[in-house]
Short mmCIF file of C-alpha atoms in Angstrom, two decimals:
data_model
loop_
_atom_site.label_atom_id
_atom_site.label_comp_id
_atom_site.label_asym_id
_atom_site.label_seq_id
_atom_site.Cartn_x
_atom_site.Cartn_y
_atom_site.Cartn_z
CA UNK K 1084 0.00 0.00 0.00
CA UNK K 1085 1.36 3.38 -0.99
CA UNK K 1086 1.97 5.66 1.96
CA UNK K 1087 0.67 9.24 1.84
CA UNK K 1088 3.30 11.94 2.44
CA UNK K 1089 3.74 13.31 5.94
CA UNK K 1090 1.95 16.61 6.51
CA UNK K 1091 3.97 19.81 6.56
CA UNK K 1092 3.91 21.46 9.99
CA UNK K 1093 2.52 18.45 11.86
CA UNK K 1094 4.16 17.62 15.18
CA UNK K 1095 3.06 13.97 14.81
CA UNK K 1096 2.26 12.23 11.53
CA UNK K 1097 1.01 8.64 11.53
CA UNK K 1098 0.64 6.60 8.37
CA UNK K 1099 -1.00 3.20 7.78
CA UNK K 1100 -0.75 2.00 11.38
CA UNK K 1101 -1.51 -1.67 11.99
CA UNK K 1102 -1.48 -3.46 15.33
CA UNK K 1103 -2.89 -6.86 16.28
CA UNK K 1104 -2.90 -8.88 19.47
CA UNK K 1105 -2.99 -12.53 18.45
CA UNK K 1106 -5.63 -12.82 15.75
CA UNK K 1107 -7.40 -9.67 16.90
CA UNK K 1108 -6.64 -6.56 14.79
CA UNK K 1109 -6.79 -3.48 17.04
CA UNK K 1110 -5.56 -0.79 14.62
CA UNK K 1111 -6.28 -1.14 10.91
CA UNK K 1112 -4.60 1.22 8.47
CA UNK K 1113 -4.87 4.30 10.71
CA UNK K 1114 -3.42 7.57 9.39
CA UNK K 1115 -3.65 11.02 10.95
CA UNK K 1116 -1.73 14.24 11.50
CA UNK K 1117 -1.53 16.15 14.78
CA UNK K 1118 -0.51 19.81 14.80
CA UNK K 1119 1.08 22.07 17.45
CA UNK K 1120 -1.45 23.74 19.73
CA UNK K 1121 -4.23 21.27 19.03
CA UNK K 1122 -6.33 19.57 21.68
CA UNK K 1123 -7.51 16.30 20.13
CA UNK K 1124 -10.10 14.02 21.72
CA UNK K 1125 -9.92 10.37 20.66
CA UNK K 1126 -13.32 8.72 21.11
CA UNK K 1127 -14.99 5.43 20.29
CA UNK K 1128 -16.63 2.43 21.95
CA UNK K 1129 -14.69 0.11 24.22
CA UNK K 1130 -12.32 -2.03 22.18
CA UNK K 1131 -12.20 0.41 19.27
CA UNK K 1132 -8.44 0.96 19.58
CA UNK K 1133 -8.32 4.33 21.35
CA UNK K 1134 -5.69 3.51 23.96
CA UNK K 1135 -3.73 1.38 21.49
CA UNK K 1136 -3.56 4.38 19.15
CA UNK K 1137 -2.34 6.59 22.01
CA UNK K 1138 0.33 4.02 22.88
CA UNK K 1139 1.37 3.70 19.24
CA UNK K 1140 1.74 7.46 18.74
CA UNK K 1141 3.79 7.79 21.93
CA UNK K 1142 6.06 4.83 21.25
CA UNK K 1143 4.85 2.74 24.19
CA UNK K 1144 4.09 -0.20 21.90
CA UNK K 1145 5.73 -1.47 18.72
CA UNK K 1146 3.58 -1.50 15.60
CA UNK K 1147 3.11 -4.44 13.25
CA UNK K 1148 3.27 -2.02 10.32
CA UNK K 1149 3.12 1.70 9.62
CA UNK K 1150 5.09 4.82 10.47
CA UNK K 1151 4.95 7.47 13.19
CA UNK K 1152 7.00 10.62 12.63
CA UNK K 1153 7.59 13.03 15.53
CA UNK K 1154 8.78 16.52 14.67
CA UNK K 1155 10.47 17.44 17.93
CA UNK K 1156 12.78 20.23 19.12
CA UNK K 1157 15.83 18.39 17.77
CA UNK K 1158 14.31 17.43 14.41
CA UNK K 1159 12.31 14.61 12.89
CA UNK K 1160 12.26 11.21 14.57
CA UNK K 1161 10.83 8.02 13.05
CA UNK K 1162 9.46 6.52 16.26
CA UNK K 1163 9.09 2.97 14.95
CA UNK K 1164 12.80 2.85 14.05
CA UNK K 1165 13.98 3.60 17.60
CA UNK K 1166 15.32 1.01 20.01
CA UNK K 1167 13.49 0.42 23.30
CA UNK K 1168 16.05 2.57 25.12
CA UNK K 1169 15.68 5.38 22.56
CA UNK K 1170 11.89 5.27 22.81
CA UNK K 1171 12.12 5.44 26.59
CA UNK K 1172 14.36 8.51 26.28
CA UNK K 1173 11.93 10.09 23.80
CA UNK K 1174 9.02 9.63 26.19
CA UNK K 1175 11.00 10.98 29.16
CA UNK K 1176 12.17 14.10 27.35
CA UNK K 1177 9.51 14.99 24.79
CA UNK K 1178 6.18 13.51 25.91
CA UNK K 1179 4.00 14.03 28.96
CA UNK K 1180 1.48 11.48 30.24
CA UNK K 1181 -1.66 11.73 32.38
CA UNK K 1182 -3.55 8.53 33.21
CA UNK K 1183 -6.98 7.83 34.67
CA UNK K 1184 -5.60 6.66 38.01
CA UNK K 1185 -2.63 9.04 37.99
CA UNK K 1186 -0.03 6.25 38.40
CA UNK K 1187 1.80 8.35 40.96
CA UNK K 1188 4.21 6.85 43.50
CA UNK K 1189 2.20 6.67 46.76
CA UNK K 1190 5.29 6.70 49.00
CA UNK K 1191 6.49 10.02 47.53
CA UNK K 1192 5.21 13.53 48.20
CA UNK K 1193 3.59 15.68 45.54
CA UNK K 1194 6.83 17.54 44.93
CA UNK K 1195 8.88 14.33 44.82
CA UNK K 1196 6.52 12.74 42.29
CA UNK K 1197 6.90 15.69 39.94
CA UNK K 1198 10.64 16.08 40.50
CA UNK K 1199 11.24 12.38 39.85
CA UNK K 1200 10.03 12.75 36.25
CA UNK K 1201 12.50 15.58 35.68
CA UNK K 1202 15.37 13.69 37.30
CA UNK K 1203 14.71 10.63 35.12
CA UNK K 1204 15.22 12.95 32.15
CA UNK K 1205 18.58 14.04 33.59
CA UNK K 1206 17.64 17.27 35.37
CA UNK K 1207 19.66 17.91 38.58
CA UNK K 1208 17.70 17.48 41.82
CA UNK K 1209 17.65 21.14 42.88
CA UNK K 1210 16.59 22.36 39.44
CA UNK K 1211 13.93 19.65 39.26
CA UNK K 1212 12.62 20.67 42.68
CA UNK K 1213 12.45 24.35 41.71
CA UNK K 1214 10.51 23.67 38.50
CA UNK K 1215 8.22 21.21 40.28
CA UNK K 1216 7.34 23.65 43.05
CA UNK K 1217 6.57 26.35 40.49
CA UNK K 1218 4.23 24.03 38.57
CA UNK K 1219 2.46 22.83 41.70
CA UNK K 1220 1.98 26.42 42.85
CA UNK K 1221 0.44 27.30 39.48
CA UNK K 1222 -1.94 24.36 39.89
CA UNK K 1223 -3.09 25.51 43.32
CA UNK K 1224 -1.12 22.93 45.31
CA UNK K 1225 1.47 25.18 46.92
CA UNK K 1226 0.30 24.17 50.40
CA UNK K 1227 0.46 20.46 49.60
CA UNK K 1228 4.03 20.01 48.38
CA UNK K 1229 4.90 17.59 51.19
CA UNK K 1230 1.69 15.57 51.16
CA UNK K 1231 1.64 11.99 49.93
CA UNK K 1232 -0.98 10.72 47.51
CA UNK K 1233 -3.05 9.05 50.22
CA UNK K 1234 -3.51 12.47 51.83
CA UNK K 1235 -4.98 14.04 48.67
CA UNK K 1236 -8.33 13.93 46.91
CA UNK K 1237 -8.65 12.47 43.43
CA UNK K 1238 -8.71 15.91 41.87
CA UNK K 1239 -5.61 17.02 43.75
CA UNK K 1240 -3.75 13.87 42.72
CA UNK K 1241 -4.65 14.49 39.07
CA UNK K 1242 -3.20 18.00 39.38
CA UNK K 1243 0.03 16.42 40.58
CA UNK K 1244 -0.12 14.16 37.52
CA UNK K 1245 -0.63 17.20 35.27
CA UNK K 1246 2.38 18.91 36.86
CA UNK K 1247 4.45 15.76 36.34
CA UNK K 1248 3.45 15.66 32.66
CA UNK K 1249 4.65 19.24 32.14
CA UNK K 1250 7.84 19.29 34.22
CA UNK K 1251 10.09 18.65 31.22
CA UNK K 1252 8.32 21.14 28.94
CA UNK K 1253 6.91 18.34 26.79
CA UNK K 1254 5.58 19.60 23.45
CA UNK K 1255 3.03 16.74 23.38
CA UNK K 1256 0.94 15.37 26.25
CA UNK K 1257 -0.98 12.09 26.03
CA UNK K 1258 -3.91 11.75 28.46
CA UNK K 1259 -5.78 8.44 28.80
CA UNK K 1260 -9.20 8.99 30.42
CA UNK K 1261 -7.75 11.68 32.74
CA UNK K 1262 -11.18 12.54 34.18
CA UNK K 1263 -12.65 9.02 34.17
CA UNK K 1264 -12.31 8.43 37.93
CA UNK K 1265 -13.49 11.91 38.98
CA UNK K 1266 -16.87 13.42 39.80
CA UNK K 1267 -18.31 15.78 37.19
CA UNK K 1268 -17.29 19.02 38.94
CA UNK K 1269 -13.71 17.91 39.53
CA UNK K 1270 -13.55 16.49 35.99
CA UNK K 1271 -14.43 19.91 34.56
CA UNK K 1272 -11.76 21.58 36.67
CA UNK K 1273 -9.08 19.04 35.69
CA UNK K 1274 -9.96 19.34 31.99
CA UNK K 1275 -9.82 23.13 32.23
CA UNK K 1276 -6.35 22.89 33.76
CA UNK K 1277 -5.17 20.55 31.01
CA UNK K 1278 -6.38 23.00 28.36
CA UNK K 1279 -4.85 25.97 30.16
CA UNK K 1280 -1.48 24.31 30.76
CA UNK K 1281 -1.06 22.70 27.33
CA UNK K 1282 -2.79 23.92 24.10
CA UNK K 1283 -3.14 27.49 25.32
CA UNK K 1284 0.66 27.46 25.68
CA UNK K 1285 1.08 26.30 22.07
CA UNK K 1286 1.64 22.67 23.03
CA UNK K 1287 -0.36 19.64 21.92
CA UNK K 1288 -2.84 17.56 23.91
CA UNK K 1289 -4.26 14.17 22.89
CA UNK K 1290 -7.02 12.84 25.14
CA UNK K 1291 -8.65 9.40 25.07
CA UNK K 1292 -12.13 9.82 26.51
CA UNK K 1293 -15.67 8.46 26.65
CA UNK K 1294 -16.95 11.78 28.01
CA UNK K 1295 -18.71 14.00 25.43
CA UNK K 1296 -18.07 17.04 27.65
CA UNK K 1297 -14.33 16.42 27.48
CA UNK K 1298 -14.55 15.98 23.71
CA UNK K 1299 -16.55 19.21 23.37
CA UNK K 1300 -13.77 21.07 25.18
CA UNK K 1301 -11.19 19.98 22.61
CA UNK K 1302 -10.55 21.67 19.29
CA UNK K 1303 -10.82 18.40 17.35
CA UNK K 1304 -12.50 15.01 17.78
CA UNK K 1305 -11.25 11.79 16.17
CA UNK K 1306 -13.69 8.86 16.38
CA UNK K 1307 -12.53 5.25 16.11
CA UNK K 1308 -14.57 2.14 15.46
CA UNK K 1309 -13.21 -1.38 14.97
CA UNK K 1310 -9.66 -0.04 14.81
CA UNK K 1311 -10.32 2.51 12.07
CA UNK K 1312 -10.92 6.26 12.02
CA UNK K 1313 -14.52 6.82 10.94
CA UNK K 1314 -14.73 10.53 11.75
CA UNK K 1315 -12.24 13.39 12.20
CA UNK K 1316 -13.87 16.75 12.83
CA UNK K 1317 -13.04 20.13 14.28
CA UNK K 1318 -15.35 21.58 16.88
CA UNK K 1319 -17.51 24.51 15.84
CA UNK K 1320 -15.34 27.11 17.60
CA UNK K 1321 -12.35 25.83 15.61
CA UNK K 1322 -8.71 25.46 16.59
CA UNK K 1323 -7.10 26.54 19.84
CA UNK K 1324 -9.66 29.30 20.57
CA UNK K 1325 -12.22 26.54 21.07
CA UNK K 1326 -10.11 25.19 23.91
CA UNK K 1327 -9.72 28.67 25.35
CA UNK K 1328 -13.46 29.26 25.32
CA UNK K 1329 -14.18 25.96 27.01
CA UNK K 1330 -11.44 26.46 29.58
CA UNK K 1331 -12.95 29.82 30.45
CA UNK K 1332 -16.43 28.33 30.68
CA UNK K 1333 -15.11 25.58 32.96
CA UNK K 1334 -13.63 28.26 35.21
CA UNK K 1335 -9.94 27.49 35.05
CA UNK K 1336 -9.48 29.13 38.45
CA UNK K 1337 -9.38 25.87 40.40
CA UNK K 1338 -9.81 25.32 44.11
CA UNK K 1339 -7.10 23.42 45.98
CA UNK K 1340 -9.72 21.36 47.77
CA UNK K 1341 -11.22 19.86 44.61
#
């Protein structure tokens, strides 16, 4: 199958992605382009390939076929050609991640969880601590730097996860159901923070979600079914301003007790 050219200006270009587990095809000839400053919701029924697509674009899994090109700060990188160690380095330095359950280290404090991500990428401890404290302050957690995850609410823990995802200045953040375990009010606040911290700063956000409210807050919605893209549409507000409008409507001024 002839591969379409990669799109000019895209930060991530994926072409003809295929992935199967056993005899079960999960991604079937998926192609898409992601641009700087976009907030892209990836939707679809359970088993449609949403999380697999997120993992393929971020280099977490190896593809059976296809190409993923990342246009990063140091130039173009063909993700599928990297070794496991190189893909780990790419994720640590260029990608941020926010998961449904946070996946934070319960024995560490909020500041230590965020700093750890920077230190893994090679940032000295004191510099990592300084950047982490600044991010946590911006997210309304300045009074909770020394609290462990068991001493925080779900919304507070997700703010720590957001700070961790941004500590290395990642140009792309991948979020897998980041509001799925939260009540509706806290979910709106967390989504507003994601939009404020990422696309409004010219960076790119990809969100796997079942929540139509989360999708409506994004500038673009990609819908998967049976491992294929069946719809790829921009929201009516169009582009990054759509995210700004929704972030404002969510009330991005968050409360530390959420």
